[in-house]
Amino acid sequence: MLRRQLDDAPAHVAIIQDGNRRYAREQGDDAPEGHREGAETTEQVLEWCDELGVEELTLYAFSTENFDRPADELDPLFDLLESKLYEFADADRVHENGVRIGAIGDVDRLPERVREAVAYAESQTAGYDTLRLNIALAYGGRSELLGAAREIAREVESGDLDPDDVDATAVEARLARHTTRDVDLIVRTGGDERTSNFLPWHANGNEAAVYFCAPYWPEFSKADFLRGLRTYESREQSWQQSRTERAVALVRAVTETELADARAVTRRLRSKLPSAGAQEVSAELARQRGTDPADRAD
């Protein structure tokens, strides 16, 4: 039923995989077992993305704050990240589906064995581009923005970059190189309703839809994923309606002063709106002119 309710999938989904440790505790296990269960969910989500047409998936696997965890939890987690990166890089389904793997974050802070696994996964899948899998490792949104700001400052100081050329494009070019498009939907599991410093430029800057759900990451199901996609689609439909309403109001205001300007504005608006919205804008112009919409020449 959920699948039938969806028309289009978001191009870029970002997921905060929360709840592995709490899941393990409730099962009477240690944290590493929760992380292993969560890794199985990650594999399933990759399959769902391929099936539903999601073009880019970013997973928040390890944050900068995670370095504060005790060593008896970090070492098994690093072992798991290492083994899964090699496993993904060699998996037939990854190559058959054209999945390109890339890490974002301060990877240099990770143990050498994890860095080598990252390099291997990236090199083995560098030629693919059907689905991009970004794995956020040692990642923090503020750190990413600060790094871009410092790089720009150094280039301006050295004369390699003109201050007048510092714009959104210049900043994006200095952010994580594997994130290729703005985030359409953030999903967070585990019950917390916050985005935790995750992709502030690509998600908050794009006003991404957000779906919070209660299941821990190891319990996250396809139905939960589809509910998240439905949240995105509902938000997009609401935005389209809002844009249409604002466009109609603009045409109405302009026609009160100058009909010729109204026609020019209408032509521009029609090219930016979905077909139904364009028809509504044209109908409003026709009403303001006192003509039948079917008789309009423009």
PDB file of C-alpha atoms in Angstrom:
ATOM      1  CA  MET A   1       0.000   0.000   0.000  1.00  0.00           C
ATOM      2  CA  LEU A   2       2.811   2.435   0.881  1.00  0.00           C
ATOM      3  CA  ARG A   3       4.604   1.661  -2.384  1.00  0.00           C
ATOM      4  CA  ARG A   4       1.471   2.436  -4.418  1.00  0.00           C
ATOM      5  CA  GLN A   5       1.166   5.819  -2.713  1.00  0.00           C
ATOM      6  CA  LEU A   6       4.560   6.962  -4.022  1.00  0.00           C
ATOM      7  CA  ASP A   7       5.120   8.575  -7.397  1.00  0.00           C
ATOM      8  CA  ASP A   8       8.742   9.739  -7.316  1.00  0.00           C
ATOM      9  CA  ALA A   9      11.588   8.903  -4.972  1.00  0.00           C
ATOM     10  CA  PRO A  10      13.894  11.646  -3.657  1.00  0.00           C
ATOM     11  CA  ALA A  11      17.208  11.798  -5.474  1.00  0.00           C
ATOM     12  CA  HIS A  12      19.334  11.998  -2.292  1.00  0.00           C
ATOM     13  CA  VAL A  13      18.442  10.361   1.025  1.00  0.00           C
ATOM     14  CA  ALA A  14      20.640  10.813   4.104  1.00  0.00           C
ATOM     15  CA  ILE A  15      20.202   8.528   7.114  1.00  0.00           C
ATOM     16  CA  ILE A  16      21.289   8.937  10.721  1.00  0.00           C
ATOM     17  CA  GLN A  17      21.644   5.310  11.857  1.00  0.00           C
ATOM     18  CA  ASP A  18      20.795   5.684  15.514  1.00  0.00           C
ATOM     19  CA  GLY A  19      19.990   3.077  18.147  1.00  0.00           C
ATOM     20  CA  ASN A  20      22.507   0.268  17.607  1.00  0.00           C
ATOM     21  CA  ARG A  21      23.766   0.353  21.211  1.00  0.00           C
ATOM     22  CA  ARG A  22      20.299   0.665  22.756  1.00  0.00           C
ATOM     23  CA  TYR A  23      19.085  -2.205  20.614  1.00  0.00           C
ATOM     24  CA  ALA A  24      21.977  -4.353  21.799  1.00  0.00           C
ATOM     25  CA  ARG A  25      21.311  -3.533  25.463  1.00  0.00           C
ATOM     26  CA  GLU A  26      17.643  -4.469  25.126  1.00  0.00           C
ATOM     27  CA  GLN A  27      18.711  -7.791  23.575  1.00  0.00           C
ATOM     28  CA  GLY A  28      21.159  -8.406  26.428  1.00  0.00           C
ATOM     29  CA  ASP A  29      24.161  -7.979  24.124  1.00  0.00           C
ATOM     30  CA  ASP A  30      27.164  -5.670  24.025  1.00  0.00           C
ATOM     31  CA  ALA A  31      27.350  -2.640  21.725  1.00  0.00           C
ATOM     32  CA  PRO A  32      29.446  -4.363  18.996  1.00  0.00           C
ATOM     33  CA  GLU A  33      26.635  -6.846  18.401  1.00  0.00           C
ATOM     34  CA  GLY A  34      24.220  -3.957  17.832  1.00  0.00           C
ATOM     35  CA  HIS A  35      26.598  -2.447  15.286  1.00  0.00           C
ATOM     36  CA  ARG A  36      26.813  -5.786  13.467  1.00  0.00           C
ATOM     37  CA  GLU A  37      23.016  -6.042  13.342  1.00  0.00           C
ATOM     38  CA  GLY A  38      22.873  -2.473  12.071  1.00  0.00           C
ATOM     39  CA  ALA A  39      25.304  -3.292   9.257  1.00  0.00           C
ATOM     40  CA  GLU A  40      22.816  -5.867   7.955  1.00  0.00           C
ATOM     41  CA  THR A  41      20.143  -3.161   7.830  1.00  0.00           C
ATOM     42  CA  THR A  42      22.510  -0.993   5.803  1.00  0.00           C
ATOM     43  CA  GLU A  43      22.788  -3.721   3.169  1.00  0.00           C
ATOM     44  CA  GLN A  44      18.997  -3.939   2.931  1.00  0.00           C
ATOM     45  CA  VAL A  45      18.626  -0.171   2.550  1.00  0.00           C
ATOM     46  CA  LEU A  46      21.033  -0.241  -0.391  1.00  0.00           C
ATOM     47  CA  GLU A  47      18.768  -2.760  -2.105  1.00  0.00           C
ATOM     48  CA  TRP A  48      15.678  -0.628  -1.414  1.00  0.00           C
ATOM     49  CA  CYS A  49      17.358   2.463  -2.852  1.00  0.00           C
ATOM     50  CA  ASP A  50      18.239   0.596  -6.033  1.00  0.00           C
ATOM     51  CA  GLU A  51      14.688  -0.744  -6.308  1.00  0.00           C
ATOM     52  CA  LEU A  52      12.995   2.619  -5.706  1.00  0.00           C
ATOM     53  CA  GLY A  53      15.249   4.815  -7.825  1.00  0.00           C
ATOM     54  CA  VAL A  54      17.151   6.739  -5.140  1.00  0.00           C
ATOM     55  CA  GLU A  55      20.315   8.046  -6.806  1.00  0.00           C
ATOM     56  CA  GLU A  56      22.414   8.969  -3.767  1.00  0.00           C
ATOM     57  CA  LEU A  57      22.490   7.612  -0.215  1.00  0.00           C
ATOM     58  CA  THR A  58      24.531   9.117   2.609  1.00  0.00           C
ATOM     59  CA  LEU A  59      24.884   7.145   5.849  1.00  0.00           C
ATOM     60  CA  TYR A  60      26.038   8.722   9.103  1.00  0.00           C
ATOM     61  CA  ALA A  61      28.206   5.842  10.254  1.00  0.00           C
ATOM     62  CA  PHE A  62      30.667   7.531  12.621  1.00  0.00           C
ATOM     63  CA  SER A  63      30.634  11.102  13.909  1.00  0.00           C
ATOM     64  CA  THR A  64      33.482  13.178  15.323  1.00  0.00           C
ATOM     65  CA  GLU A  65      31.797  12.871  18.741  1.00  0.00           C
ATOM     66  CA  ASN A  66      32.003   9.070  18.518  1.00  0.00           C
ATOM     67  CA  PHE A  67      35.739   9.240  19.189  1.00  0.00           C
ATOM     68  CA  ASP A  68      34.829   9.888  22.833  1.00  0.00           C
ATOM     69  CA  ARG A  69      33.445   6.373  23.240  1.00  0.00           C
ATOM     70  CA  PRO A  70      35.476   3.823  25.239  1.00  0.00           C
ATOM     71  CA  ALA A  71      38.183   1.860  23.468  1.00  0.00           C
ATOM     72  CA  ASP A  72      36.458  -1.479  24.116  1.00  0.00           C
ATOM     73  CA  GLU A  73      33.606  -0.223  21.906  1.00  0.00           C
ATOM     74  CA  LEU A  74      35.654   1.699  19.352  1.00  0.00           C
ATOM     75  CA  ASP A  75      38.038  -1.112  18.404  1.00  0.00           C
ATOM     76  CA  PRO A  76      35.269  -3.583  17.442  1.00  0.00           C
ATOM     77  CA  LEU A  77      33.465  -0.781  15.606  1.00  0.00           C
ATOM     78  CA  PHE A  78      36.568   0.048  13.586  1.00  0.00           C
ATOM     79  CA  ASP A  79      36.987  -3.673  12.849  1.00  0.00           C
ATOM     80  CA  LEU A  80      33.398  -3.779  11.590  1.00  0.00           C
ATOM     81  CA  LEU A  81      33.813  -0.672   9.424  1.00  0.00           C
ATOM     82  CA  GLU A  82      36.970  -2.129   7.927  1.00  0.00           C
ATOM     83  CA  SER A  83      35.444  -5.514   7.130  1.00  0.00           C
ATOM     84  CA  LYS A  84      32.204  -4.050   5.713  1.00  0.00           C
ATOM     85  CA  LEU A  85      34.058  -1.635   3.444  1.00  0.00           C
ATOM     86  CA  TYR A  86      36.037  -4.512   1.944  1.00  0.00           C
ATOM     87  CA  GLU A  87      32.885  -6.623   1.738  1.00  0.00           C
ATOM     88  CA  PHE A  88      30.895  -3.914  -0.029  1.00  0.00           C
ATOM     89  CA  ALA A  89      33.762  -3.193  -2.416  1.00  0.00           C
ATOM     90  CA  ASP A  90      33.883  -6.841  -3.500  1.00  0.00           C
ATOM     91  CA  ALA A  91      30.139  -7.589  -3.445  1.00  0.00           C
ATOM     92  CA  ASP A  92      28.653  -8.679  -6.778  1.00  0.00           C
ATOM     93  CA  ARG A  93      25.473  -6.645  -6.178  1.00  0.00           C
ATOM     94  CA  VAL A  94      27.527  -3.466  -5.744  1.00  0.00           C
ATOM     95  CA  HIS A  95      29.197  -3.976  -9.126  1.00  0.00           C
ATOM     96  CA  GLU A  96      26.033  -5.190 -10.844  1.00  0.00           C
ATOM     97  CA  ASN A  97      24.086  -2.147  -9.624  1.00  0.00           C
ATOM     98  CA  GLY A  98      26.845   0.361 -10.353  1.00  0.00           C
ATOM     99  CA  VAL A  99      27.278   1.584  -6.772  1.00  0.00           C
ATOM    100  CA  ARG A 100      30.043   4.125  -6.219  1.00  0.00           C
ATOM    101  CA  ILE A 101      31.363   4.170  -2.643  1.00  0.00           C
ATOM    102  CA  GLY A 102      32.972   7.244  -1.123  1.00  0.00           C
ATOM    103  CA  ALA A 103      33.781   8.433   2.394  1.00  0.00           C
ATOM    104  CA  ILE A 104      33.069  11.934   3.681  1.00  0.00           C
ATOM    105  CA  GLY A 105      34.513  13.388   6.848  1.00  0.00           C
ATOM    106  CA  ASP A 106      37.926  13.701   8.489  1.00  0.00           C
ATOM    107  CA  VAL A 107      39.053  10.256   7.370  1.00  0.00           C
ATOM    108  CA  ASP A 108      42.665  10.973   8.360  1.00  0.00           C
ATOM    109  CA  ARG A 109      41.610  10.691  12.030  1.00  0.00           C
ATOM    110  CA  LEU A 110      40.620   7.035  11.560  1.00  0.00           C
ATOM    111  CA  PRO A 111      42.967   4.093  12.205  1.00  0.00           C
ATOM    112  CA  GLU A 112      45.201   3.212   9.281  1.00  0.00           C
ATOM    113  CA  ARG A 113      43.413  -0.080   8.638  1.00  0.00           C
ATOM    114  CA  VAL A 114      40.090   1.747   8.180  1.00  0.00           C
ATOM    115  CA  ARG A 115      41.709   4.349   5.914  1.00  0.00           C
ATOM    116  CA  GLU A 116      43.105   1.573   3.750  1.00  0.00           C
ATOM    117  CA  ALA A 117      39.676  -0.047   3.535  1.00  0.00           C
ATOM    118  CA  VAL A 118      38.166   3.304   2.502  1.00  0.00           C
ATOM    119  CA  ALA A 119      40.793   3.727  -0.221  1.00  0.00           C
ATOM    120  CA  TYR A 120      40.148   0.189  -1.467  1.00  0.00           C
ATOM    121  CA  ALA A 121      36.354   0.636  -1.622  1.00  0.00           C
ATOM    122  CA  GLU A 122      36.675   3.961  -3.424  1.00  0.00           C
ATOM    123  CA  SER A 123      39.174   2.621  -5.966  1.00  0.00           C
ATOM    124  CA  GLN A 124      37.153  -0.531  -6.702  1.00  0.00           C
ATOM    125  CA  THR A 125      33.956   1.417  -7.441  1.00  0.00           C
ATOM    126  CA  ALA A 126      35.324   4.665  -8.888  1.00  0.00           C
ATOM    127  CA  GLY A 127      33.980   3.909 -12.360  1.00  0.00           C
ATOM    128  CA  TYR A 128      30.339   3.618 -11.287  1.00  0.00           C
ATOM    129  CA  ASP A 129      27.692   6.295 -10.940  1.00  0.00           C
ATOM    130  CA  THR A 130      24.241   4.657 -10.939  1.00  0.00           C
ATOM    131  CA  LEU A 131      23.938   4.908  -7.142  1.00  0.00           C
ATOM    132  CA  ARG A 132      26.364   6.884  -5.010  1.00  0.00           C
ATOM    133  CA  LEU A 133      26.905   5.594  -1.484  1.00  0.00           C
ATOM    134  CA  ASN A 134      28.508   8.200   0.787  1.00  0.00           C
ATOM    135  CA  ILE A 135      29.657   6.889   4.150  1.00  0.00           C
ATOM    136  CA  ALA A 136      30.126   9.647   6.735  1.00  0.00           C
ATOM    137  CA  LEU A 137      33.150   8.668   8.835  1.00  0.00           C
ATOM    138  CA  ALA A 138      34.656  10.961  11.471  1.00  0.00           C
ATOM    139  CA  TYR A 139      32.139  13.445  10.137  1.00  0.00           C
ATOM    140  CA  GLY A 140      30.856  16.666  11.684  1.00  0.00           C
ATOM    141  CA  GLY A 141      28.874  19.289   9.828  1.00  0.00           C
ATOM    142  CA  ARG A 142      30.524  22.239  11.570  1.00  0.00           C
ATOM    143  CA  SER A 143      33.969  20.791  10.927  1.00  0.00           C
ATOM    144  CA  GLU A 144      33.134  20.414   7.246  1.00  0.00           C
ATOM    145  CA  LEU A 145      32.023  24.061   6.966  1.00  0.00           C
ATOM    146  CA  LEU A 146      35.032  25.286   8.954  1.00  0.00           C
ATOM    147  CA  GLY A 147      37.351  23.348   6.681  1.00  0.00           C
ATOM    148  CA  ALA A 148      35.807  24.957   3.607  1.00  0.00           C
ATOM    149  CA  ALA A 149      36.030  28.420   5.198  1.00  0.00           C
ATOM    150  CA  ARG A 150      39.708  27.944   6.093  1.00  0.00           C
ATOM    151  CA  GLU A 151      40.543  26.712   2.606  1.00  0.00           C
ATOM    152  CA  ILE A 152      38.852  29.749   1.063  1.00  0.00           C
ATOM    153  CA  ALA A 153      40.655  32.079   3.495  1.00  0.00           C
ATOM    154  CA  ARG A 154      44.034  30.558   2.569  1.00  0.00           C
ATOM    155  CA  GLU A 155      43.334  30.914  -1.153  1.00  0.00           C
ATOM    156  CA  VAL A 156      42.202  34.519  -0.765  1.00  0.00           C
ATOM    157  CA  GLU A 157      45.305  35.338   1.297  1.00  0.00           C
ATOM    158  CA  SER A 158      47.600  33.755  -1.280  1.00  0.00           C
ATOM    159  CA  GLY A 159      45.887  35.587  -4.107  1.00  0.00           C
ATOM    160  CA  ASP A 160      44.610  32.401  -5.761  1.00  0.00           C
ATOM    161  CA  LEU A 161      40.975  33.393  -5.144  1.00  0.00           C
ATOM    162  CA  ASP A 162      39.367  36.802  -5.553  1.00  0.00           C
ATOM    163  CA  PRO A 163      37.126  37.704  -2.571  1.00  0.00           C
ATOM    164  CA  ASP A 164      34.416  38.744  -5.051  1.00  0.00           C
ATOM    165  CA  ASP A 165      34.376  35.162  -6.360  1.00  0.00           C
ATOM    166  CA  VAL A 166      33.491  33.663  -2.970  1.00  0.00           C
ATOM    167  CA  ASP A 167      29.933  32.484  -3.500  1.00  0.00           C
ATOM    168  CA  ALA A 168      27.826  29.368  -2.878  1.00  0.00           C
ATOM    169  CA  THR A 169      29.541  27.547  -5.740  1.00  0.00           C
ATOM    170  CA  ALA A 170      32.965  28.280  -4.280  1.00  0.00           C
ATOM    171  CA  VAL A 171      31.918  26.928  -0.885  1.00  0.00           C
ATOM    172  CA  GLU A 172      30.337  23.781  -2.341  1.00  0.00           C
ATOM    173  CA  ALA A 173      33.494  23.045  -4.303  1.00  0.00           C
ATOM    174  CA  ARG A 174      35.397  22.847  -1.016  1.00  0.00           C
ATOM    175  CA  LEU A 175      32.960  20.627   0.868  1.00  0.00           C
ATOM    176  CA  ALA A 176      32.987  16.826   0.931  1.00  0.00           C
ATOM    177  CA  ARG A 177      33.940  15.777  -2.583  1.00  0.00           C
ATOM    178  CA  HIS A 178      31.736  12.694  -2.661  1.00  0.00           C
ATOM    179  CA  THR A 179      28.451  14.483  -1.903  1.00  0.00           C
ATOM    180  CA  THR A 180      27.212  15.455  -5.347  1.00  0.00           C
ATOM    181  CA  ARG A 181      23.757  16.928  -4.789  1.00  0.00           C
ATOM    182  CA  ASP A 182      21.596  18.559  -2.141  1.00  0.00           C
ATOM    183  CA  VAL A 183      19.829  16.279   0.326  1.00  0.00           C
ATOM    184  CA  ASP A 184      16.084  15.825  -0.279  1.00  0.00           C
ATOM    185  CA  LEU A 185      15.266  13.710   2.777  1.00  0.00           C
ATOM    186  CA  ILE A 186      16.916  13.020   6.138  1.00  0.00           C
ATOM    187  CA  VAL A 187      15.808   9.919   8.027  1.00  0.00           C
ATOM    188  CA  ARG A 188      16.712   9.395  11.674  1.00  0.00           C
ATOM    189  CA  THR A 189      15.989   6.157  13.499  1.00  0.00           C
ATOM    190  CA  GLY A 190      15.981   5.516  17.238  1.00  0.00           C
ATOM    191  CA  GLY A 191      13.357   8.046  18.355  1.00  0.00           C
ATOM    192  CA  ASP A 192      15.452  11.213  18.737  1.00  0.00           C
ATOM    193  CA  GLU A 193      14.128  14.224  16.815  1.00  0.00           C
ATOM    194  CA  ARG A 194      17.289  16.119  15.856  1.00  0.00           C
ATOM    195  CA  THR A 195      19.614  16.103  12.875  1.00  0.00           C
ATOM    196  CA  SER A 196      22.852  16.110  14.915  1.00  0.00           C
ATOM    197  CA  ASN A 197      25.160  18.336  12.885  1.00  0.00           C
ATOM    198  CA  PHE A 198      24.562  16.223   9.765  1.00  0.00           C
ATOM    199  CA  LEU A 199      25.151  17.760   6.328  1.00  0.00           C
ATOM    200  CA  PRO A 200      24.127  21.322   7.300  1.00  0.00           C
ATOM    201  CA  TRP A 201      24.969  22.799   3.907  1.00  0.00           C
ATOM    202  CA  HIS A 202      23.418  20.123   1.716  1.00  0.00           C
ATOM    203  CA  ALA A 203      20.391  19.379   3.926  1.00  0.00           C
ATOM    204  CA  ASN A 204      19.477  22.474   5.952  1.00  0.00           C
ATOM    205  CA  GLY A 205      20.483  24.729   3.085  1.00  0.00           C
ATOM    206  CA  ASN A 206      18.090  22.808   0.841  1.00  0.00           C
ATOM    207  CA  GLU A 207      15.344  22.703   3.509  1.00  0.00           C
ATOM    208  CA  ALA A 208      15.322  18.923   3.248  1.00  0.00           C
ATOM    209  CA  ALA A 209      12.307  16.991   4.467  1.00  0.00           C
ATOM    210  CA  VAL A 210      12.973  15.131   7.737  1.00  0.00           C
ATOM    211  CA  TYR A 211      11.474  11.851   8.905  1.00  0.00           C
ATOM    212  CA  PHE A 212      12.023  10.740  12.508  1.00  0.00           C
ATOM    213  CA  CYS A 213      11.005   7.217  13.462  1.00  0.00           C
ATOM    214  CA  ALA A 214      11.085   5.141  16.651  1.00  0.00           C
ATOM    215  CA  PRO A 215      12.669   1.823  15.534  1.00  0.00           C
ATOM    216  CA  TYR A 216      16.347   1.365  16.328  1.00  0.00           C
ATOM    217  CA  TRP A 217      18.516   1.074  13.240  1.00  0.00           C
ATOM    218  CA  PRO A 218      18.746  -2.753  13.377  1.00  0.00           C
ATOM    219  CA  GLU A 219      14.917  -2.838  13.424  1.00  0.00           C
ATOM    220  CA  PHE A 220      14.432  -0.361  10.559  1.00  0.00           C
ATOM    221  CA  SER A 221      12.149  -1.944   7.963  1.00  0.00           C
ATOM    222  CA  LYS A 222      11.202  -1.313   4.361  1.00  0.00           C
ATOM    223  CA  ALA A 223       7.834   0.003   5.564  1.00  0.00           C
ATOM    224  CA  ASP A 224       9.680   2.576   7.702  1.00  0.00           C
ATOM    225  CA  PHE A 225      11.764   3.575   4.696  1.00  0.00           C
ATOM    226  CA  LEU A 226       8.690   3.972   2.510  1.00  0.00           C
ATOM    227  CA  ARG A 227       7.027   6.125   5.174  1.00  0.00           C
ATOM    228  CA  GLY A 228      10.059   8.389   5.029  1.00  0.00           C
ATOM    229  CA  LEU A 229       9.779   8.660   1.239  1.00  0.00           C
ATOM    230  CA  ARG A 230       6.080   9.445   1.624  1.00  0.00           C
ATOM    231  CA  THR A 231       6.969  12.275   4.022  1.00  0.00           C
ATOM    232  CA  TYR A 232       9.244  13.740   1.349  1.00  0.00           C
ATOM    233  CA  GLU A 233       6.617  13.433  -1.374  1.00  0.00           C
ATOM    234  CA  SER A 234       3.897  15.025   0.780  1.00  0.00           C
ATOM    235  CA  ARG A 235       6.197  17.944   1.551  1.00  0.00           C
ATOM    236  CA  GLU A 236       6.996  18.409  -2.139  1.00  0.00           C
ATOM    237  CA  GLN A 237       3.305  18.440  -3.057  1.00  0.00           C
ATOM    238  CA  SER A 238       2.660  21.025  -0.339  1.00  0.00           C
ATOM    239  CA  TRP A 239       5.527  23.173  -1.652  1.00  0.00           C
ATOM    240  CA  GLN A 240       4.191  23.023  -5.203  1.00  0.00           C
ATOM    241  CA  GLN A 241       0.794  24.192  -4.018  1.00  0.00           C
ATOM    242  CA  SER A 242       2.369  27.006  -1.986  1.00  0.00           C
ATOM    243  CA  ARG A 243       4.440  28.138  -4.961  1.00  0.00           C
ATOM    244  CA  THR A 244       1.344  28.135  -7.138  1.00  0.00           C
ATOM    245  CA  GLU A 245      -0.599  30.193  -4.609  1.00  0.00           C
ATOM    246  CA  ARG A 246       2.223  32.738  -4.352  1.00  0.00           C
ATOM    247  CA  ALA A 247       2.472  32.937  -8.152  1.00  0.00           C
ATOM    248  CA  VAL A 248      -1.264  33.585  -8.471  1.00  0.00           C
ATOM    249  CA  ALA A 249      -1.063  36.304  -5.812  1.00  0.00           C
ATOM    250  CA  LEU A 250       1.855  37.921  -7.661  1.00  0.00           C
ATOM    251  CA  VAL A 251      -0.017  37.955 -10.964  1.00  0.00           C
ATOM    252  CA  ARG A 252      -3.063  39.414  -9.214  1.00  0.00           C
ATOM    253  CA  ALA A 253      -0.967  42.202  -7.699  1.00  0.00           C
ATOM    254  CA  VAL A 254       0.862  43.029 -10.918  1.00  0.00           C
ATOM    255  CA  THR A 255      -2.312  43.196 -13.013  1.00  0.00           C
ATOM    256  CA  GLU A 256      -3.560  45.948 -10.777  1.00  0.00           C
ATOM    257  CA  THR A 257      -0.765  48.186 -12.092  1.00  0.00           C
ATOM    258  CA  GLU A 258       0.226  47.051 -15.550  1.00  0.00           C
ATOM    259  CA  LEU A 259      -1.316  44.338 -17.728  1.00  0.00           C
ATOM    260  CA  ALA A 260       1.689  44.102 -20.022  1.00  0.00           C
ATOM    261  CA  ASP A 261       3.976  43.394 -17.078  1.00  0.00           C
ATOM    262  CA  ALA A 262       1.503  40.782 -15.894  1.00  0.00           C
ATOM    263  CA  ARG A 263       1.717  38.913 -19.177  1.00  0.00           C
ATOM    264  CA  ALA A 264       5.512  38.895 -19.006  1.00  0.00           C
ATOM    265  CA  VAL A 265       5.479  37.678 -15.395  1.00  0.00           C
ATOM    266  CA  THR A 266       2.943  35.004 -16.288  1.00  0.00           C
ATOM    267  CA  ARG A 267       5.125  33.617 -19.042  1.00  0.00           C
ATOM    268  CA  ARG A 268       8.085  33.369 -16.653  1.00  0.00           C
ATOM    269  CA  LEU A 269       6.030  31.762 -13.900  1.00  0.00           C
ATOM    270  CA  ARG A 270       4.475  29.187 -16.173  1.00  0.00           C
ATOM    271  CA  SER A 271       7.921  27.828 -17.036  1.00  0.00           C
ATOM    272  CA  LYS A 272       8.756  27.362 -13.331  1.00  0.00           C
ATOM    273  CA  LEU A 273       5.557  25.625 -12.184  1.00  0.00           C
ATOM    274  CA  PRO A 274       4.065  22.167 -12.652  1.00  0.00           C
ATOM    275  CA  SER A 275       1.418  21.997 -15.412  1.00  0.00           C
ATOM    276  CA  ALA A 276      -1.515  22.300 -13.018  1.00  0.00           C
ATOM    277  CA  GLY A 277       0.010  25.347 -11.352  1.00  0.00           C
ATOM    278  CA  ALA A 278       0.763  26.970 -14.715  1.00  0.00           C
ATOM    279  CA  GLN A 279      -2.841  26.541 -15.755  1.00  0.00           C
ATOM    280  CA  GLU A 280      -4.033  28.139 -12.539  1.00  0.00           C
ATOM    281  CA  VAL A 281      -1.739  31.147 -13.034  1.00  0.00           C
ATOM    282  CA  SER A 282      -2.960  31.597 -16.613  1.00  0.00           C
ATOM    283  CA  ALA A 283      -6.536  31.325 -15.466  1.00  0.00           C
ATOM    284  CA  GLU A 284      -5.951  34.052 -12.897  1.00  0.00           C
ATOM    285  CA  LEU A 285      -4.493  36.360 -15.549  1.00  0.00           C
ATOM    286  CA  ALA A 286      -7.491  35.674 -17.772  1.00  0.00           C
ATOM    287  CA  ARG A 287      -9.868  36.530 -14.934  1.00  0.00           C
ATOM    288  CA  GLN A 288      -8.017  39.783 -14.335  1.00  0.00           C
ATOM    289  CA  ARG A 289      -8.306  40.623 -18.051  1.00  0.00           C
ATOM    290  CA  GLY A 290     -11.963  39.660 -18.115  1.00  0.00           C
ATOM    291  CA  THR A 291     -11.519  36.972 -20.790  1.00  0.00           C
ATOM    292  CA  ASP A 292     -12.178  33.262 -21.033  1.00  0.00           C
ATOM    293  CA  PRO A 293      -8.952  31.266 -20.383  1.00  0.00           C
ATOM    294  CA  ALA A 294      -9.673  29.226 -23.521  1.00  0.00           C
ATOM    295  CA  ASP A 295      -9.572  32.416 -25.624  1.00  0.00           C
ATOM    296  CA  ARG A 296      -6.193  33.746 -24.438  1.00  0.00           C
ATOM    297  CA  ALA A 297      -3.580  34.175 -27.136  1.00  0.00           C
ATOM    298  CA  ASP A 298      -0.483  34.155 -24.921  1.00  0.00           C
TER     299      ASP A 298
END
